[in-house]
PDB file of C-alpha atoms in Angstrom:
ATOM      1  CA  MET A   1      12.532  59.526  -5.839  1.00 52.00           C
ATOM      2  CA  GLY A   2      14.391  58.277  -2.724  1.00 50.00           C
ATOM      3  CA  THR A   3      11.193  58.283  -0.655  1.00 48.00           C
ATOM      4  CA  ARG A   4       9.355  56.271  -3.292  1.00 54.00           C
ATOM      5  CA  LEU A   5      12.199  53.770  -3.494  1.00 40.00           C
ATOM      6  CA  ILE A   6      12.240  53.344   0.284  1.00 47.00           C
ATOM      7  CA  ALA A   7       8.449  52.931   0.319  1.00 42.00           C
ATOM      8  CA  LEU A   8       8.665  50.330  -2.455  1.00 40.00           C
ATOM      9  CA  VAL A   9      11.388  48.374  -0.633  1.00 39.00           C
ATOM     10  CA  LEU A  10       9.390  48.489   2.621  1.00 38.00           C
ATOM     11  CA  LEU A  11       6.271  47.329   0.785  1.00 40.00           C
ATOM     12  CA  LEU A  12       8.169  44.396  -0.728  1.00 38.00           C
ATOM     13  CA  VAL A  13       9.691  43.444   2.617  1.00 40.00           C
ATOM     14  CA  VAL A  14       6.370  43.641   4.453  1.00 42.00           C
ATOM     15  CA  SER A  15       4.491  41.723   1.760  1.00 46.00           C
ATOM     16  CA  GLY A  16       7.079  38.955   1.967  1.00 47.00           C
ATOM     17  CA  CYS A  17       6.463  38.584   5.710  1.00 47.00           C
ATOM     18  CA  THR A  18       2.789  37.784   5.505  1.00 44.00           C
ATOM     19  CA  PRO A  19       1.815  34.161   5.108  1.00 45.00           C
ATOM     20  CA  ARG A  20       0.399  33.196   1.761  1.00 44.00           C
ATOM     21  CA  PRO A  21      -3.226  32.231   1.816  1.00 38.00           C
ATOM     22  CA  GLU A  22      -3.798  28.530   1.343  1.00 39.00           C
ATOM     23  CA  THR A  23      -4.773  27.974  -2.267  1.00 33.00           C
ATOM     24  CA  THR A  24      -6.492  24.631  -1.722  1.00 42.00           C
ATOM     25  CA  PRO A  25      -8.469  23.465   1.268  1.00 48.00           C
ATOM     26  CA  ALA A  26      -7.033  20.604   3.267  1.00 63.00           C
ATOM     27  CA  GLN A  27      -8.110  17.315   1.787  1.00 78.00           C
ATOM     28  CA  ALA A  28     -10.323  15.402   4.183  1.00 93.00           C
ATOM     29  CA  ASN A  29     -10.081  11.709   4.903  1.00 97.00           C
ATOM     30  CA  ASN A  30     -12.650   9.307   6.274  1.00 98.00           C
ATOM     31  CA  ALA A  31     -12.849   6.002   8.145  1.00 97.00           C
ATOM     32  CA  THR A  32     -12.574   4.032   4.892  1.00 97.00           C
ATOM     33  CA  ASP A  33      -9.268   5.746   4.105  1.00 98.00           C
ATOM     34  CA  VAL A  34      -7.934   4.861   7.553  1.00 98.00           C
ATOM     35  CA  MET A  35      -9.165   1.263   7.296  1.00 96.00           C
ATOM     36  CA  PHE A  36      -7.639   0.885   3.809  1.00 98.00           C
ATOM     37  CA  LEU A  37      -4.253   2.060   5.053  1.00 98.00           C
ATOM     38  CA  GLN A  38      -4.334  -0.062   8.209  1.00 97.00           C
ATOM     39  CA  MET A  39      -5.380  -3.173   6.289  1.00 95.00           C
ATOM     40  CA  GLY A  40      -2.856  -2.379   3.573  1.00 96.00           C
ATOM     41  CA  LEU A  41      -0.048  -2.214   6.131  1.00 97.00           C
ATOM     42  CA  ALA A  42      -1.116  -5.551   7.613  1.00 93.00           C
ATOM     43  CA  GLN A  43      -1.189  -7.109   4.141  1.00 94.00           C
ATOM     44  CA  ILE A  44       2.244  -5.716   3.363  1.00 96.00           C
ATOM     45  CA  ASP A  45       3.700  -7.011   6.644  1.00 93.00           C
ATOM     46  CA  GLU A  46       2.349 -10.498   5.991  1.00 92.00           C
ATOM     47  CA  GLY A  47       3.011 -10.519   2.267  1.00 94.00           C
ATOM     48  CA  ASP A  48       6.565  -9.294   2.584  1.00 95.00           C
ATOM     49  CA  ASP A  49       7.567 -12.455   4.450  1.00 94.00           C
ATOM     50  CA  LEU A  50       6.036 -14.511   1.650  1.00 96.00           C
ATOM     51  CA  ALA A  51       7.636 -12.435  -1.115  1.00 97.00           C
ATOM     52  CA  THR A  52      11.056 -12.622   0.552  1.00 97.00           C
ATOM     53  CA  LEU A  53      10.851 -16.398   0.870  1.00 97.00           C
ATOM     54  CA  VAL A  54       9.697 -16.800  -2.743  1.00 98.00           C
ATOM     55  CA  ALA A  55      12.414 -14.469  -4.043  1.00 98.00           C
ATOM     56  CA  GLN A  56      15.017 -16.595  -2.260  1.00 97.00           C
ATOM     57  CA  ARG A  57      13.749 -20.106  -2.982  1.00 97.00           C
ATOM     58  CA  ALA A  58      11.667 -20.211  -6.166  1.00 97.00           C
ATOM     59  CA  GLU A  59      13.132 -22.220  -9.022  1.00 96.00           C
ATOM     60  CA  ASP A  60      11.298 -20.258 -11.723  1.00 96.00           C
ATOM     61  CA  PRO A  61      13.235 -17.043 -12.466  1.00 97.00           C
ATOM     62  CA  ALA A  62      10.003 -15.263 -13.450  1.00 97.00           C
ATOM     63  CA  LEU A  63       8.483 -16.100 -10.066  1.00 98.00           C
ATOM     64  CA  ARG A  64      11.615 -14.892  -8.254  1.00 98.00           C
ATOM     65  CA  THR A  65      11.502 -11.632 -10.240  1.00 98.00           C
ATOM     66  CA  LEU A  66       7.798 -11.109  -9.525  1.00 98.00           C
ATOM     67  CA  ALA A  67       8.382 -11.652  -5.792  1.00 98.00           C
ATOM     68  CA  THR A  68      11.348  -9.261  -5.771  1.00 98.00           C
ATOM     69  CA  ASP A  69       9.367  -6.581  -7.629  1.00 97.00           C
ATOM     70  CA  LEU A  70       6.412  -7.068  -5.310  1.00 97.00           C
ATOM     71  CA  GLY A  71       8.638  -6.593  -2.261  1.00 96.00           C
ATOM     72  CA  GLY A  72       9.960  -3.317  -3.680  1.00 96.00           C
ATOM     73  CA  GLN A  73       6.452  -2.055  -4.411  1.00 97.00           C
ATOM     74  CA  TRP A  74       5.322  -2.989  -0.927  1.00 96.00           C
ATOM     75  CA  ARG A  75       8.189  -1.066   0.676  1.00 96.00           C
ATOM     76  CA  GLU A  76       7.211   2.030  -1.313  1.00 97.00           C
ATOM     77  CA  GLU A  77       3.507   1.669  -0.477  1.00 98.00           C
ATOM     78  CA  ASP A  78       4.304   0.987   3.190  1.00 98.00           C
ATOM     79  CA  GLY A  79       6.129   4.302   3.545  1.00 97.00           C
ATOM     80  CA  THR A  80       3.256   6.248   2.014  1.00 98.00           C
ATOM     81  CA  MET A  81       0.611   4.508   4.114  1.00 98.00           C
ATOM     82  CA  ARG A  82       2.520   5.017   7.363  1.00 98.00           C
ATOM     83  CA  ARG A  83       3.162   8.688   6.579  1.00 98.00           C
ATOM     84  CA  TRP A  84      -0.533   9.383   5.975  1.00 98.00           C
ATOM     85  CA  LEU A  85      -1.755   7.525   9.057  1.00 98.00           C
ATOM     86  CA  LEU A  86       0.790   9.210  11.305  1.00 97.00           C
ATOM     87  CA  GLY A  87      -0.008  12.587   9.733  1.00 96.00           C
ATOM     88  CA  TRP A  88      -3.682  12.039  10.541  1.00 97.00           C
ATOM     89  CA  GLN A  89      -2.732  10.913  14.064  1.00 97.00           C
ATOM     90  CA  GLN A  90      -4.281   7.507  13.443  1.00 97.00           C
ATOM     91  CA  PRO A  91      -2.901   4.182  14.680  1.00 97.00           C
ATOM     92  CA  LEU A  92      -1.004   2.009  12.220  1.00 97.00           C
ATOM     93  CA  THR A  93      -3.152  -0.948  13.230  1.00 94.00           C
ATOM     94  CA  PRO A  94      -6.850  -1.053  14.069  1.00 85.00           C
ATOM     95  CA  GLY A  95      -7.906  -1.311  17.658  1.00 76.00           C
ATOM     96  CA  PRO A  96      -8.734  -4.717  19.135  1.00 73.00           C
ATOM     97  CA  GLY A  97     -12.160  -6.012  18.231  1.00 58.00           C
ATOM     98  CA  THR A  98     -12.730  -3.641  15.326  1.00 55.00           C
ATOM     99  CA  ASP A  99     -12.724  -6.545  12.826  1.00 50.00           C
ATOM    100  CA  HIS A 100     -12.153  -3.978  10.071  1.00 46.00           C
ATOM    101  CA  ALA A 101     -15.784  -2.827  10.154  1.00 47.00           C
ATOM    102  CA  GLY A 102     -17.226  -6.036   8.763  1.00 50.00           C
ATOM    103  CA  HIS A 103     -14.346  -6.848   6.438  1.00 48.00           C
ATOM    104  CA  GLY A 104     -13.189  -9.654   8.705  1.00 49.00           C
ATOM    105  CA  HIS A 105      -9.617 -10.792   8.489  1.00 50.00           C
ATOM    106  CA  LEU A 106      -9.346 -10.327   4.756  1.00 54.00           C
ATOM    107  CA  HIS A 107      -5.611  -9.698   4.985  1.00 47.00           C
ATOM    108  CA  THR A 108      -4.747 -12.797   6.958  1.00 71.00           C
ATOM    109  CA  LEU A 109      -1.912 -14.953   5.684  1.00 83.00           C
ATOM    110  CA  ARG A 110      -1.523 -17.577   8.382  1.00 88.00           C
ATOM    111  CA  PRO A 111       1.874 -18.373   9.909  1.00 90.00           C
ATOM    112  CA  ALA A 112       1.074 -22.038   9.196  1.00 92.00           C
ATOM    113  CA  ASP A 113       0.910 -21.196   5.479  1.00 92.00           C
ATOM    114  CA  LEU A 114       4.440 -19.811   5.554  1.00 92.00           C
ATOM    115  CA  ALA A 115       5.701 -22.716   7.655  1.00 93.00           C
ATOM    116  CA  ASP A 116       4.198 -25.155   5.162  1.00 93.00           C
ATOM    117  CA  LEU A 117       5.796 -23.301   2.260  1.00 95.00           C
ATOM    118  CA  LYS A 118       9.192 -23.293   3.982  1.00 94.00           C
ATOM    119  CA  SER A 119       9.008 -27.069   4.381  1.00 94.00           C
ATOM    120  CA  ARG A 120       8.203 -27.672   0.709  1.00 90.00           C
ATOM    121  CA  LYS A 121      10.816 -29.209  -1.533  1.00 85.00           C
ATOM    122  CA  SER A 122       9.559 -30.382  -4.914  1.00 85.00           C
ATOM    123  CA  ASP A 123       6.392 -28.294  -5.211  1.00 92.00           C
ATOM    124  CA  PHE A 124       7.611 -25.058  -3.619  1.00 96.00           C
ATOM    125  CA  ASP A 125       6.834 -22.936  -6.700  1.00 96.00           C
ATOM    126  CA  ARG A 126       3.293 -24.309  -7.122  1.00 95.00           C
ATOM    127  CA  THR A 127       2.483 -23.721  -3.446  1.00 95.00           C
ATOM    128  CA  ALA A 128       4.049 -20.244  -3.539  1.00 97.00           C
ATOM    129  CA  VAL A 129       1.984 -19.286  -6.593  1.00 97.00           C
ATOM    130  CA  GLY A 130      -1.197 -20.376  -4.797  1.00 95.00           C
ATOM    131  CA  LEU A 131      -0.382 -18.373  -1.677  1.00 96.00           C
ATOM    132  CA  LEU A 132       0.591 -15.302  -3.694  1.00 97.00           C
ATOM    133  CA  LEU A 133      -2.612 -15.507  -5.755  1.00 96.00           C
ATOM    134  CA  SER A 134      -4.724 -15.633  -2.612  1.00 94.00           C
ATOM    135  CA  HIS A 135      -2.841 -12.831  -0.903  1.00 95.00           C
ATOM    136  CA  LEU A 136      -2.812 -10.538  -3.932  1.00 97.00           C
ATOM    137  CA  GLY A 137      -6.534 -11.160  -4.451  1.00 95.00           C
ATOM    138  CA  ASN A 138      -7.116  -9.910  -0.902  1.00 94.00           C
ATOM    139  CA  CYS A 139      -4.986  -6.840  -1.659  1.00 95.00           C
ATOM    140  CA  VAL A 140      -7.176  -6.064  -4.675  1.00 96.00           C
ATOM    141  CA  GLU A 141     -10.341  -6.377  -2.562  1.00 95.00           C
ATOM    142  CA  THR A 142      -8.954  -3.958   0.027  1.00 95.00           C
ATOM    143  CA  SER A 143      -8.028  -1.460  -2.688  1.00 97.00           C
ATOM    144  CA  ARG A 144     -11.476  -1.723  -4.256  1.00 97.00           C
ATOM    145  CA  MET A 145     -13.010  -0.925  -0.868  1.00 97.00           C
ATOM    146  CA  GLU A 146     -10.975   2.307  -0.831  1.00 98.00           C
ATOM    147  CA  SER A 147     -11.901   3.158  -4.408  1.00 97.00           C
ATOM    148  CA  ALA A 148     -15.594   2.736  -3.590  1.00 97.00           C
ATOM    149  CA  GLY A 149     -15.720   4.606  -0.287  1.00 97.00           C
ATOM    150  CA  GLY A 150     -12.554   6.551   0.422  1.00 98.00           C
ATOM    151  CA  ALA A 151     -12.561  10.348   0.599  1.00 98.00           C
ATOM    152  CA  TYR A 152      -8.854  11.238   0.434  1.00 98.00           C
ATOM    153  CA  PRO A 153      -7.954  11.657  -3.263  1.00 98.00           C
ATOM    154  CA  PRO A 154      -4.298  10.560  -2.903  1.00 98.00           C
ATOM    155  CA  ALA A 155      -5.401   7.378  -1.071  1.00 98.00           C
ATOM    156  CA  ARG A 156      -7.931   6.659  -3.802  1.00 98.00           C
ATOM    157  CA  ALA A 157      -5.184   7.150  -6.394  1.00 98.00           C
ATOM    158  CA  LEU A 158      -2.919   4.780  -4.456  1.00 98.00           C
ATOM    159  CA  ALA A 159      -5.742   2.232  -4.357  1.00 98.00           C
ATOM    160  CA  ARG A 160      -6.095   2.434  -8.153  1.00 98.00           C
ATOM    161  CA  THR A 161      -2.344   1.949  -8.566  1.00 98.00           C
ATOM    162  CA  ILE A 162      -2.339  -1.008  -6.180  1.00 98.00           C
ATOM    163  CA  THR A 163      -5.311  -2.579  -7.966  1.00 98.00           C
ATOM    164  CA  GLU A 164      -3.593  -2.250 -11.346  1.00 98.00           C
ATOM    165  CA  ARG A 165      -0.285  -3.618 -10.033  1.00 98.00           C
ATOM    166  CA  ARG A 166      -1.819  -6.552  -8.180  1.00 98.00           C
ATOM    167  CA  GLN A 167      -4.120  -7.491 -11.068  1.00 98.00           C
ATOM    168  CA  SER A 168      -1.120  -7.544 -13.390  1.00 98.00           C
ATOM    169  CA  GLN A 169       0.754  -9.738 -10.917  1.00 98.00           C
ATOM    170  CA  VAL A 170      -2.251 -12.052 -10.578  1.00 97.00           C
ATOM    171  CA  ARG A 171      -2.384 -12.442 -14.375  1.00 98.00           C
ATOM    172  CA  ALA A 172       1.331 -13.311 -14.432  1.00 98.00           C
ATOM    173  CA  LEU A 173       0.869 -15.834 -11.621  1.00 97.00           C
ATOM    174  CA  LEU A 174      -2.106 -17.428 -13.378  1.00 97.00           C
ATOM    175  CA  THR A 175       0.046 -17.825 -16.484  1.00 96.00           C
ATOM    176  CA  MET A 176       2.748 -19.480 -14.363  1.00 95.00           C
ATOM    177  CA  ALA A 177       0.183 -21.771 -12.739  1.00 93.00           C
ATOM    178  CA  ALA A 178      -1.228 -22.782 -16.120  1.00 93.00           C
ATOM    179  CA  SER A 179       2.196 -23.625 -17.501  1.00 88.00           C
ATOM    180  CA  GLY A 180       3.468 -25.424 -14.407  1.00 69.00           C
TER     181      GLY A 180
END
């Protein structure tokens, strides 16, 4: 009995030392996934300045709330996007001259747009709604690109979430624009 017990204990110890076989293959990513994340980070960087300004200065409480919520969502998405790109050993921004593989500067929110918004007095909210609508529309287009051509399932899921969030925000902004 003692020999069997020792053999059983040794078997358990040895079996615990061997690495478990991987149950799922590593999920592959492709150039569309990388481009989506890089463009998404650029959109977040630009949009966060806009959202912060709107959250601070908008007169409409609903617009301030939307901008605050958007900033929180962007911080969450930013962390995920950076983690994936760094994990794949990809740069956080595209190389010079890549022009996002034909997608141009879809994410561009010009510094002049923010400067103009900062200088606004009486029509700050209306101008902010217009800039947010444009920027969020670009975010939706970037997410749709990922949904159509991305290979990494978690990135595709993130793109669906972003599309749903941004479309909801666009609807809210359109309602604000119609009533203002």
